[in-house]
Coordinates of C-alpha atoms in Angstrom, one line a residue:
Chain A
X24 CA -49.3 17.7 -24.7
X25 CA -46.8 15.1 -23.7
X26 CA -44.5 15.7 -20.8
X27 CA -41.6 15.8 -23.2
X28 CA -43.1 18.5 -25.4
X29 CA -44.0 20.5 -22.2
X30 CA -40.3 20.2 -21.0
X31 CA -38.8 21.0 -24.4
X32 CA -41.1 24.0 -25.2
X33 CA -39.3 27.0 -26.5
X34 CA -41.8 29.4 -24.8
X35 CA -42.2 28.2 -21.3
X36 CA -45.4 29.6 -19.7
X37 CA -44.2 29.5 -16.1
X38 CA -41.0 29.7 -14.1
X39 CA -41.4 26.1 -13.1
X40 CA -41.7 24.9 -16.7
X41 CA -38.5 26.9 -17.6
X42 CA -36.6 25.4 -14.7
X43 CA -37.6 21.8 -15.4
X44 CA -37.1 22.3 -19.2
X45 CA -33.5 23.4 -18.5
X46 CA -32.9 20.4 -16.2
X47 CA -34.4 18.0 -18.8
X48 CA -32.1 19.4 -21.5
X49 CA -29.1 19.0 -19.2
X50 CA -30.1 15.4 -18.6
X51 CA -30.4 14.8 -22.3
X52 CA -26.9 16.3 -22.9
X53 CA -25.5 14.1 -20.1
X54 CA -27.2 11.0 -21.5
X55 CA -25.3 11.5 -24.8
X56 CA -22.0 11.1 -23.0
X57 CA -21.6 7.3 -22.5
X58 CA -18.7 7.6 -20.0
X59 CA -20.7 10.0 -17.8
X60 CA -23.7 7.6 -17.9
X61 CA -21.4 4.7 -16.9
X62 CA -20.1 6.8 -14.0
X63 CA -23.6 7.6 -12.9
X64 CA -24.7 3.9 -13.1
X65 CA -21.7 2.7 -11.1
X66 CA -22.1 5.4 -8.4
X67 CA -25.9 4.6 -8.0
X68 CA -25.2 0.9 -8.0
X69 CA -22.4 1.1 -5.4
X70 CA -24.5 3.4 -3.2
X71 CA -27.4 1.0 -3.4
X72 CA -25.2 -1.9 -2.6
X73 CA -23.8 -0.2 0.4
X74 CA -27.3 0.7 1.6
X75 CA -28.6 -2.8 1.1
X76 CA -25.4 -4.4 2.6
X77 CA -27.4 -6.4 5.3
X78 CA -29.5 -8.0 2.6
X79 CA -26.8 -8.7 0.0
X80 CA -24.1 -9.9 2.5
X81 CA -23.8 -13.7 2.6
X82 CA -22.0 -13.8 5.9
X83 CA -21.7 -11.7 9.1
X84 CA -18.8 -9.3 8.3
X85 CA -17.3 -9.7 11.7
X86 CA -17.7 -13.5 12.0
X87 CA -14.3 -15.2 12.3
X88 CA -13.6 -18.7 11.3
X89 CA -10.0 -19.5 11.8
X90 CA -10.3 -23.0 10.3
X91 CA -11.3 -21.3 7.0
X92 CA -8.7 -18.5 6.7
X93 CA -7.3 -17.0 3.5
X94 CA -9.5 -19.2 1.3
X95 CA -9.4 -18.2 -2.4
X96 CA -12.7 -17.0 -4.0
X97 CA -15.2 -19.8 -4.2
X98 CA -19.0 -20.4 -4.4
X99 CA -19.3 -20.1 -0.6
X100 CA -17.1 -17.0 -0.4
X101 CA -17.3 -15.0 -3.6
X102 CA -14.2 -12.9 -2.9
X103 CA -12.5 -15.4 -0.6
X104 CA -11.8 -15.0 3.1
X105 CA -9.3 -12.9 5.0
X106 CA -6.7 -13.7 7.6
X107 CA -9.3 -14.3 10.3
X108 CA -11.6 -16.3 8.0
X109 CA -14.0 -13.5 7.5
X110 CA -16.0 -13.3 4.2
X111 CA -14.4 -10.6 2.0
X112 CA -17.5 -10.0 -0.1
X113 CA -19.6 -9.2 3.0
X114 CA -16.8 -7.0 4.5
X115 CA -16.5 -5.0 1.3
X116 CA -20.3 -4.4 1.3
X117 CA -20.3 -3.2 4.9
X118 CA -17.0 -1.4 4.3
X119 CA -18.8 0.5 1.5
X120 CA -21.3 1.7 4.1
X121 CA -18.5 3.1 6.3
X122 CA -16.3 4.5 3.5
X123 CA -19.1 6.1 1.5
X124 CA -20.9 7.1 4.7
X125 CA -17.8 9.0 5.7
X126 CA -17.6 10.7 2.4
X127 CA -21.2 11.7 2.4
X128 CA -20.8 13.1 5.9
X129 CA -17.8 15.2 4.8
X130 CA -19.7 16.6 1.9
X131 CA -22.8 17.3 4.0
X132 CA -20.6 19.2 6.4
X133 CA -18.4 21.0 4.0
X134 CA -20.5 22.1 1.0
X135 CA -23.1 24.2 2.9
X136 CA -20.5 25.8 5.2
X137 CA -18.1 26.6 2.3
X138 CA -21.0 27.9 0.2
X139 CA -22.4 30.2 2.8
X140 CA -19.0 31.5 4.0
X141 CA -17.9 32.2 0.4
X142 CA -21.2 33.9 -0.6
X143 CA -21.3 36.0 2.5
X144 CA -17.6 37.1 2.1
X145 CA -18.1 37.8 -1.6
X146 CA -21.3 39.7 -1.1
X147 CA -20.2 41.7 2.0
X148 CA -16.6 42.4 0.7
X149 CA -14.3 44.5 2.9
X150 CA -12.4 43.2 5.9
X151 CA -14.6 40.1 6.3
X152 CA -13.7 39.0 2.8
X153 CA -10.0 39.7 3.3
X154 CA -9.9 37.7 6.5
X155 CA -11.7 34.8 5.1
X156 CA -9.5 34.6 2.0
X157 CA -6.4 34.7 4.2
X158 CA -7.8 31.8 6.2
X159 CA -8.5 29.8 3.1
X160 CA -4.9 30.6 1.9
X161 CA -3.5 29.1 5.1
X162 CA -5.6 25.9 4.7
X163 CA -4.7 25.6 1.0
X164 CA -1.0 25.9 2.0
X165 CA -1.0 22.3 3.3
X166 CA -1.4 19.2 1.2
X167 CA -4.8 17.9 2.2
X168 CA -3.7 14.4 3.4
X169 CA -0.9 15.8 5.6
X170 CA -3.1 18.4 7.2
X171 CA -5.8 15.8 7.9
X172 CA -3.0 13.5 9.4
X173 CA -2.0 16.3 11.8
X174 CA -5.7 16.9 12.8
X175 CA -6.3 13.3 13.4
X176 CA -3.1 13.1 15.4
X177 CA -4.6 15.8 17.7
X178 CA -7.8 13.8 18.1
X179 CA -8.2 10.1 18.6
X180 CA -7.9 7.9 15.5
X181 CA -11.4 6.9 14.4
X182 CA -14.2 7.4 12.0
X183 CA -15.4 10.7 13.6
X184 CA -12.0 12.2 13.8
X185 CA -11.3 11.3 10.2
X186 CA -14.5 12.9 9.0
X187 CA -13.8 16.1 11.0
X188 CA -10.2 16.2 9.8
X189 CA -11.1 15.8 6.2
X190 CA -13.9 18.3 6.5
X191 CA -11.5 20.8 8.0
X192 CA -9.2 20.4 5.1
X193 CA -11.9 20.3 2.4
X194 CA -14.0 23.4 2.9
X195 CA -11.7 26.2 1.6
X196 CA -12.0 25.4 -2.2
X197 CA -15.8 25.5 -1.8
X198 CA -15.6 28.9 -0.1
X199 CA -13.3 30.1 -2.9
X200 CA -15.7 28.9 -5.5
X201 CA -18.8 30.4 -3.9
X202 CA -16.9 33.7 -3.5
X203 CA -15.8 33.8 -7.1
X204 CA -19.4 33.1 -8.3
X205 CA -20.8 35.7 -6.0
X206 CA -18.4 38.4 -7.2
X207 CA -19.6 37.7 -10.7
X208 CA -23.3 38.2 -9.9
X209 CA -23.1 40.7 -7.1
X210 CA -23.1 43.7 -9.4
X211 CA -25.6 42.2 -11.8
X212 CA -28.8 44.2 -12.6
X213 CA -31.1 41.7 -11.1
X214 CA -29.4 41.9 -7.8
X215 CA -29.7 45.7 -7.9
X216 CA -33.4 45.3 -8.7
X217 CA -33.9 43.0 -5.8
X218 CA -32.1 45.4 -3.5
X219 CA -34.3 48.3 -4.7
X220 CA -37.4 46.4 -3.7
X221 CA -36.0 46.4 -0.2
X222 CA -34.7 42.8 0.2
X223 CA -32.4 42.3 3.2
X224 CA -28.8 41.2 2.7
X225 CA -29.5 37.7 4.1
X226 CA -32.4 37.3 1.6
X227 CA -30.3 38.4 -1.3
X228 CA -27.5 36.0 -0.5
X229 CA -29.8 33.1 0.3
X230 CA -32.4 33.5 -2.4
X231 CA -30.6 35.2 -5.2
X232 CA -26.9 34.6 -4.9
X233 CA -26.6 31.1 -3.6
X234 CA -28.8 29.5 -6.3
X235 CA -26.4 30.9 -8.9
X236 CA -23.5 29.0 -7.3
X237 CA -25.2 25.7 -7.2
X238 CA -24.4 24.5 -10.7
X239 CA -20.6 24.8 -10.3
X240 CA -20.9 23.6 -6.8
X241 CA -22.5 20.3 -7.9
X242 CA -19.7 19.9 -10.5
X243 CA -17.0 20.7 -7.9
X244 CA -18.4 18.3 -5.3
X245 CA -18.6 15.4 -7.8
X246 CA -15.1 15.9 -9.0
X247 CA -13.9 16.4 -5.4
X248 CA -15.6 13.1 -4.3
X249 CA -12.8 11.0 -5.6
X250 CA -10.2 13.1 -3.7
X251 CA -12.2 12.8 -0.5
X252 CA -12.6 9.1 -1.0
X253 CA -8.8 8.7 -1.6
X254 CA -8.0 10.8 1.5
X255 CA -10.5 8.8 3.7
X256 CA -9.1 5.5 2.4
X257 CA -5.5 6.9 2.9
X258 CA -6.2 7.8 6.5
X259 CA -7.7 4.3 7.0
X260 CA -4.6 2.7 5.3
X261 CA -2.2 4.6 7.6
X262 CA -4.2 3.3 10.6
X263 CA -5.7 6.7 11.5
X264 CA -9.3 6.2 10.2
X265 CA -11.7 3.4 11.1
X266 CA -10.0 1.0 13.6
X267 CA -9.3 -2.6 12.6
X268 CA -12.3 -4.8 13.6
X269 CA -14.4 -2.4 11.6
X270 CA -14.6 -3.1 7.9
X271 CA -13.5 0.1 6.1
X272 CA -11.9 -0.2 2.7
X273 CA -8.6 1.6 3.6
X274 CA -8.3 -0.3 6.9
X275 CA -9.0 -3.6 5.1
X276 CA -6.2 -2.9 2.7
X277 CA -3.9 -2.0 5.6
X278 CA -4.5 -5.3 7.4
X279 CA -4.5 -7.3 4.2
X280 CA -1.4 -5.8 2.6
X281 CA 1.0 -8.5 3.9
X282 CA -0.9 -11.1 2.0
X283 CA -0.5 -9.3 -1.4
X284 CA 1.9 -11.8 -2.8
X285 CA 0.0 -15.1 -2.0
X286 CA -3.6 -14.2 -1.1
X287 CA -3.9 -11.1 -3.3
X288 CA -7.7 -10.9 -3.0
X289 CA -7.6 -9.8 0.6
X290 CA -6.1 -6.4 -0.1
X291 CA -7.0 -6.1 -3.8
X292 CA -10.8 -6.4 -3.5
X293 CA -11.3 -3.4 -1.3
X294 CA -8.6 -1.6 -3.5
X295 CA -10.6 -2.2 -6.6
X296 CA -13.8 -1.0 -4.8
X297 CA -12.0 2.3 -4.0
X298 CA -10.8 2.6 -7.6
X299 CA -14.2 1.9 -9.1
X300 CA -16.2 4.4 -7.0
X301 CA -13.5 7.1 -7.4
X302 CA -13.3 6.6 -11.1
X303 CA -17.1 6.6 -11.4
X304 CA -17.3 10.0 -9.6
X305 CA -14.6 11.4 -11.9
X306 CA -16.4 10.2 -15.0
X307 CA -19.7 11.6 -13.8
X308 CA -18.1 14.9 -12.7
X309 CA -16.4 15.3 -16.0
X310 CA -19.7 14.8 -17.8
X311 CA -21.6 17.1 -15.4
X312 CA -19.0 19.8 -16.0
X313 CA -19.6 19.8 -19.7
X314 CA -23.4 20.2 -19.1
X315 CA -23.6 22.4 -16.0
X316 CA -20.5 24.5 -16.2
X317 CA -19.5 24.9 -19.9
X318 CA -17.3 27.9 -19.2
X319 CA -14.8 25.8 -17.2
X320 CA -14.0 23.4 -20.0
Chain B
X16 CA 7.8 46.3 -15.7
X17 CA 7.0 48.3 -12.6
X18 CA 3.4 47.0 -12.5
X19 CA 4.8 43.5 -12.8
X20 CA 7.2 44.0 -9.9
X21 CA 4.4 45.5 -7.8
X22 CA 2.1 42.5 -8.4
X23 CA 5.0 40.2 -7.4
X24 CA 5.7 42.2 -4.3
X25 CA 2.0 41.9 -3.4
X26 CA 2.2 38.2 -3.7
X27 CA 5.4 38.0 -1.7
X28 CA 3.8 40.2 1.0
X29 CA 1.0 37.7 1.4
X30 CA 3.5 34.9 2.2
X31 CA 4.4 36.0 5.7
X32 CA 0.6 36.1 6.6
X33 CA 0.2 32.6 5.2
X34 CA 3.2 31.4 7.1
X35 CA 1.9 33.0 10.3
X36 CA -1.3 31.2 9.7
X37 CA 0.6 27.9 9.3
X38 CA 2.2 28.5 12.7
X39 CA -1.1 29.2 14.3
X40 CA -2.6 26.0 12.9
X41 CA 0.3 23.8 14.0
X42 CA 0.4 25.5 17.4
X43 CA -3.3 25.0 18.0
X44 CA -3.2 21.4 16.9
X45 CA -0.3 20.9 19.4
X46 CA -2.4 22.4 22.2
X47 CA -5.6 20.4 21.7
X48 CA -3.6 17.1 21.7
X49 CA -5.0 14.8 24.3
X50 CA -1.5 13.6 25.1
X51 CA 0.1 15.5 27.9
X52 CA 3.5 16.7 26.6
X53 CA 4.8 16.7 30.2
X54 CA 4.0 13.1 30.7
X55 CA 5.5 12.2 27.3
X56 CA 8.8 13.6 28.6
X57 CA 9.0 12.5 32.3
X58 CA 6.9 9.4 32.0
X59 CA 3.7 8.7 34.0
X60 CA 5.5 7.4 37.1
X61 CA 7.4 10.5 37.7
X62 CA 6.9 12.1 41.2
X63 CA 4.6 15.2 41.3
X64 CA 7.4 17.7 41.8
X65 CA 9.2 16.5 38.7
X66 CA 6.0 16.8 36.7
X67 CA 5.5 20.3 38.0
X68 CA 9.1 21.3 37.2
X69 CA 8.8 20.0 33.6
X70 CA 5.6 21.9 33.2
X71 CA 7.3 25.1 34.3
X72 CA 10.3 24.4 32.0
X73 CA 8.0 23.9 29.1
X74 CA 6.2 27.2 29.9
X75 CA 2.9 25.4 30.0
X76 CA 1.8 27.4 33.0
X77 CA 1.7 30.6 31.0
X78 CA -1.2 32.1 29.0
X79 CA -1.8 30.7 25.5
X80 CA -0.8 33.9 23.8
X81 CA 2.6 34.0 25.6
X82 CA 3.1 30.3 24.7
X83 CA 2.4 31.1 21.1
X84 CA 4.8 34.0 21.2
X85 CA 7.6 31.6 22.4
X86 CA 6.6 29.1 19.8
X87 CA 6.9 31.7 17.0
X88 CA 10.3 32.6 18.4
X89 CA 11.4 29.0 18.4
X90 CA 10.3 28.4 14.8
X91 CA 12.0 31.5 13.6
X92 CA 15.3 30.4 15.1
X93 CA 14.8 27.0 13.5
X94 CA 14.0 25.1 16.6
X95 CA 11.1 22.7 16.2
X96 CA 11.6 20.9 19.5
X97 CA 13.0 17.5 20.1
X98 CA 11.6 14.3 18.8
X99 CA 10.6 11.9 21.6
X100 CA 11.2 8.9 19.4
X101 CA 14.6 9.6 18.0
X102 CA 15.8 11.9 20.8
X103 CA 17.2 14.2 18.1
X104 CA 16.1 17.8 17.4
X105 CA 13.3 17.6 14.9
X106 CA 15.1 19.9 12.4
X107 CA 18.0 17.5 12.4
X108 CA 15.7 14.5 11.7
X109 CA 14.0 16.3 8.9
X110 CA 17.3 17.3 7.3
X111 CA 18.2 13.6 7.4
X112 CA 14.9 12.3 6.0
X113 CA 14.1 15.0 3.5
X114 CA 16.7 14.1 0.7
X115 CA 15.1 10.7 0.2
X116 CA 11.7 12.3 -0.4
X117 CA 13.2 14.9 -2.6
X118 CA 14.9 12.3 -4.7
X119 CA 11.7 10.2 -5.0
X120 CA 9.5 13.2 -5.9
X121 CA 12.0 14.6 -8.4
X122 CA 12.4 11.3 -10.1
X123 CA 8.6 11.0 -10.2
X124 CA 8.1 14.4 -11.7
X125 CA 10.7 13.8 -14.4
X126 CA 8.9 10.6 -15.4
X127 CA 5.5 12.3 -15.3
X128 CA 6.7 15.1 -17.6
X129 CA 8.5 12.8 -20.0
X130 CA 5.4 10.7 -20.5
X131 CA 2.6 13.0 -19.7
X132 CA 3.5 16.0 -21.9
X133 CA 3.8 14.0 -25.2
X134 CA 0.6 12.1 -24.3
X135 CA -1.3 15.3 -23.8
X136 CA 0.0 16.8 -27.0
X137 CA -0.8 13.6 -28.9
X138 CA -4.4 13.6 -27.6
X139 CA -4.9 17.3 -28.4
X140 CA -3.7 16.9 -32.0
X141 CA -6.0 14.0 -32.6
X142 CA -9.0 15.4 -30.8
X143 CA -12.0 13.0 -30.4
X144 CA -10.1 10.1 -32.1
X145 CA -9.8 6.8 -30.3
X146 CA -6.3 7.9 -29.1
X147 CA -7.8 11.0 -27.5
X148 CA -10.5 9.0 -25.8
X149 CA -8.0 6.4 -24.6
X150 CA -5.8 9.2 -23.1
X151 CA -8.7 10.9 -21.5
X152 CA -9.8 7.6 -19.9
X153 CA -6.3 6.8 -18.8
X154 CA -6.0 10.3 -17.2
X155 CA -9.3 9.8 -15.3
X156 CA -8.2 6.3 -14.2
X157 CA -4.8 7.6 -13.1
X158 CA -6.6 10.2 -11.0
X159 CA -8.8 7.6 -9.3
X160 CA -6.3 4.9 -8.3
X161 CA -5.4 5.0 -4.6
X162 CA -1.6 5.2 -4.7
X163 CA -1.2 2.6 -2.0
X164 CA -3.2 0.1 -4.0
X165 CA -1.1 0.8 -7.0
X166 CA 2.1 0.3 -5.0
X167 CA 0.9 -3.0 -3.7
X168 CA -0.1 -4.1 -7.2
X169 CA 3.2 -3.1 -8.5
X170 CA 5.1 -5.0 -5.8
X171 CA 3.0 -8.0 -6.6
X172 CA 3.6 -7.9 -10.4
X173 CA 7.1 -6.5 -10.9
X174 CA 8.8 -7.7 -7.7
X175 CA 7.1 -11.0 -6.8
X176 CA 6.0 -12.3 -10.2
X177 CA 8.3 -10.9 -12.9
X178 CA 11.3 -10.3 -10.6
X179 CA 12.0 -7.1 -12.6
X180 CA 12.1 -4.7 -9.7
X181 CA 14.1 -5.0 -6.4
X182 CA 12.2 -5.1 -3.2
X183 CA 11.4 -2.2 -0.9
X184 CA 14.1 0.2 0.4
X185 CA 16.6 2.6 -1.1
X186 CA 19.4 0.2 -1.9
X187 CA 20.4 -3.5 -1.7
X188 CA 22.1 -4.8 1.4
X189 CA 25.4 -5.3 -0.5
X190 CA 25.7 -1.6 -1.2
X191 CA 24.6 -0.2 2.2
X192 CA 26.9 2.4 3.6
X193 CA 29.4 1.9 0.9
X194 CA 29.4 5.5 -0.3
X195 CA 29.8 8.7 1.7
X196 CA 26.7 10.7 2.1
X197 CA 27.2 14.1 0.5
X198 CA 23.9 15.3 -0.9
X199 CA 21.7 12.6 0.7
X200 CA 20.5 11.7 -2.8
X201 CA 21.7 8.2 -3.3
X202 CA 21.8 8.3 -7.1
X203 CA 23.9 11.5 -7.0
X204 CA 26.1 10.4 -4.2
X205 CA 27.0 7.1 -5.9
X206 CA 27.6 8.8 -9.2
X207 CA 29.9 11.4 -7.5
X208 CA 31.8 8.5 -5.9
X209 CA 32.1 6.9 -9.3
X210 CA 30.7 3.7 -7.8
X211 CA 28.7 2.6 -10.8
X212 CA 27.3 -0.8 -9.5
X213 CA 26.0 1.1 -6.5
X214 CA 24.6 3.8 -8.7
X215 CA 22.8 1.2 -10.8
X216 CA 21.4 -0.4 -7.6
X217 CA 20.2 3.0 -6.3
X218 CA 18.5 3.8 -9.6
X219 CA 17.0 0.4 -9.7
X220 CA 15.5 0.8 -6.3
X221 CA 14.2 4.3 -7.2
X222 CA 12.5 3.3 -10.4
X223 CA 9.5 1.4 -8.9
X224 CA 8.3 3.8 -6.2
X225 CA 9.0 6.7 -8.5
X226 CA 6.9 5.1 -11.2
X227 CA 4.0 4.4 -8.9
X228 CA 4.2 8.0 -7.4
X229 CA 4.4 9.4 -10.9
X230 CA 1.1 8.0 -12.3
X231 CA -1.1 10.6 -10.5
X232 CA 0.9 13.6 -11.6
X233 CA 1.3 12.0 -15.0
X234 CA -2.4 11.9 -15.4
X235 CA -2.8 15.4 -14.3
X236 CA 0.0 16.8 -16.5
X237 CA -1.3 14.9 -19.6
X238 CA -4.8 16.3 -18.9
X239 CA -3.7 19.9 -18.5
X240 CA -1.3 19.7 -21.5
X241 CA -4.2 18.4 -23.6
X242 CA -6.5 21.2 -22.4
X243 CA -3.9 24.0 -23.0
X244 CA -3.0 22.6 -26.4
X245 CA -6.6 22.4 -27.5
X246 CA -7.1 26.0 -26.6
X247 CA -4.0 27.0 -28.4
X248 CA -4.6 25.0 -31.6
X249 CA -7.9 26.9 -32.0
X250 CA -6.1 30.2 -32.3
X251 CA -6.0 32.1 -35.6
X252 CA -2.2 32.2 -35.8
X253 CA -2.3 28.4 -36.1
X254 CA -4.6 28.6 -39.0
X255 CA -2.2 31.1 -40.6
X256 CA 0.7 28.8 -40.0
X257 CA -1.2 26.0 -41.6
X258 CA -2.1 28.2 -44.6
X259 CA 1.5 29.0 -45.0
X260 CA 2.1 25.3 -45.5
X261 CA 4.3 24.8 -42.4
X262 CA 4.7 21.1 -41.5
X263 CA 2.3 19.9 -38.8
X264 CA 5.2 18.9 -36.5
X265 CA 6.6 22.4 -36.6
X266 CA 3.2 23.9 -36.0
X267 CA 2.5 21.7 -33.0
X268 CA 5.8 21.8 -31.3
X269 CA 7.3 25.2 -32.2
X270 CA 4.3 27.4 -32.4
X271 CA 1.5 25.9 -30.2
X272 CA 3.7 24.1 -27.7
X273 CA 5.9 27.2 -27.2
X274 CA 2.9 29.1 -26.0
X275 CA 1.7 26.3 -23.8
X276 CA 5.0 26.1 -22.0
X277 CA 4.3 29.0 -19.6
X278 CA 1.0 27.7 -18.0
X279 CA 2.5 24.2 -18.1
X280 CA 5.4 25.2 -15.9
X281 CA 3.0 26.6 -13.4
X282 CA 1.1 23.3 -13.4
X283 CA 4.4 21.4 -13.0
X284 CA 5.2 23.3 -9.8
X285 CA 1.7 22.7 -8.4
X286 CA 2.0 19.0 -9.2
X287 CA 5.3 18.8 -7.6
X288 CA 3.8 20.1 -4.4
X289 CA 1.1 17.5 -4.6
X290 CA 3.7 14.7 -4.9
X291 CA 4.7 15.4 -1.3
X292 CA 1.2 14.1 -0.4
X293 CA 1.5 10.9 -2.4
X294 CA 5.0 10.4 -1.1
X295 CA 3.5 9.8 2.4
X296 CA 1.7 6.7 1.3
X297 CA 4.2 5.5 -1.2
X298 CA 7.1 5.7 1.3
X299 CA 5.1 3.6 3.8
X300 CA 4.8 0.8 1.4
X301 CA 8.2 0.8 -0.2
X302 CA 10.0 1.3 3.2
X303 CA 11.5 4.5 1.7
X304 CA 13.1 6.4 4.6
X305 CA 11.8 9.8 3.7
X306 CA 9.8 12.6 5.3
X307 CA 6.5 10.8 4.7
X308 CA 7.6 7.7 6.6
X309 CA 9.1 9.9 9.3
X310 CA 5.7 11.7 9.6
X311 CA 3.6 8.5 9.7
X312 CA 5.9 6.7 12.2
X313 CA 5.9 9.7 14.4
X314 CA 2.1 9.9 14.2
X315 CA 1.7 6.3 15.3
X316 CA 4.0 6.9 18.2
X317 CA 2.2 10.1 19.1
X318 CA 5.5 12.0 18.8
X319 CA 3.8 15.4 18.4
X320 CA 6.9 17.6 18.0
X321 CA 8.0 15.5 15.1
X322 CA 4.5 15.5 13.5
X323 CA 4.0 19.2 13.8
X324 CA 7.5 20.0 12.7
X325 CA 7.2 17.8 9.6
X326 CA 3.7 19.3 8.8
X327 CA 5.1 22.8 9.2
X328 CA 8.1 22.0 6.9
X329 CA 5.8 20.4 4.2
X330 CA 3.5 23.5 4.4
X331 CA 6.6 25.7 4.0
X332 CA 7.7 23.8 0.9
X333 CA 4.2 24.0 -0.5
X334 CA 4.0 27.8 0.0
X335 CA 7.5 28.2 -1.5
X336 CA 6.6 26.1 -4.6
X337 CA 3.4 28.1 -5.1
X338 CA 5.3 31.3 -4.8
X339 CA 7.9 30.1 -7.3
X340 CA 5.2 29.0 -9.8
X341 CA 3.6 32.4 -9.5
X342 CA 7.0 34.1 -10.0
X343 CA 8.0 32.0 -13.0
X344 CA 4.6 32.6 -14.6
X345 CA 5.1 36.4 -14.3
X346 CA 8.6 36.3 -15.5
X347 CA 8.0 34.0 -18.5
X348 CA 4.8 35.4 -19.8
X349 CA 5.4 38.9 -21.3
X350 CA 1.7 39.6 -21.2
X351 CA 1.3 39.5 -17.5

């Protein structure tokens, strides 16, 4: 029996076969959507490029060469040089590490916390639930960027503060989502059955409720990526994220913006990078939603 | 009707709790700030007894809860403290800067509705055609562009290359301070004064930042309109209307669109609230003297009273708009 036949079997013999069969079918459905595949390819490519930045970079991203400043794109400097003669291509690569690293850090902080808070609140109900929902209400009552600005103002501008500030503003939607999903399954028969066998509350939430939320969480995270990227870049642009000598896409645009009229490549190259990665995540998220979360269409 | 009123009352009752939460958040941010508010006022060369006196005057020697109580009292009486930068009360500053943001955001939402709604309807009526695909891609792209990059690009193309748009700012030098400020909205003020060249100039300056700001909301509105219309066009009454031989235009605009209007209005209010966020970045680039620019300049000068005051006001507007959206939804939709 080929792997494909095993995966597509209508009568899976084991749990594992059923799970992988479903995943494979999801993948097949996603593959039929050219835009989603394009998004996936761009995301993977840009992540790989950021990871391999030291290999792909042609110059040291911090190396200044004032004799060679604001040069147009050429064979030696593929994307030209900036106001200090630094190579824009290398800086964009290393900037990708910083920008994408910040975004990954935010998601790694926010998704588990929001998920667990939401699931616990939804499963426990009562005053715990009510208090948590009030707290998310308060956080959702600020536009994300403005709340993040205020948080950064309270700390010191920098990469860590930006990550913490964005994380603080980004968790409530995840908690809401997990709570809504939990409310849907909490009275299901299978939960009652698990409870009858004597499973503890923690076990029920971790093993039987949380996995049900994962599908919509993945969709939500992918669609949210673009907004997190734009917020991170916006903070950098306003001078509150990564600080100047560091190469971060938003910061690069902020320092290069006065050259927009003559040496457009200085601010536009990182701008296009932000646009591409954020569009790719949106395309991918849109495709994933159709596959993983058909009820939200 | 009574159940509707009760639901509305429940929503309204949750507002004070949210507002209380807003105050807690801004208060806590203000307390963890590394900048000593006392030094910000008296300067770091002040003698010890002056520092001590300022600390006592600010009530900083009291327990946190007491300080918070005072803070709440101040907010409720409309006192957001004094801005270190402008030396004016923050409320007065905000009142001066807010109209510019309001004008910008309103112009943007008008543009977004005028273009986004027809685009969404068009895409929905030709589902899966190339027009539909193009609109979908455009919406996703509009959602992915950083507004500050778009603003720079627009300045480069329309201002520097084509000379179609005027430069940054709200009006040309020739027209500055020519008209009395009544509403603070330059387009309205100049029109009221009957000064048409100045009106044209103000509108001219407004067009570019508003267009840039509009794209994000335009994409969102078009996307939601498309989704709502698709759901509506699948209903059976539409099939009936088709069977009756009604013209397609009449079916789409009178029957389907009429029913989409209610959720769409809700979306509009939520988008409008989101425009405040985009305004922060847009205003920075177009030197637009609005709330967003006030906020960022205060931030960079570590003027905490101004930052927290502006944040609180934006939060207030946000809550008010959400409440209004909820209210309109309940009033307009007879089923709720």
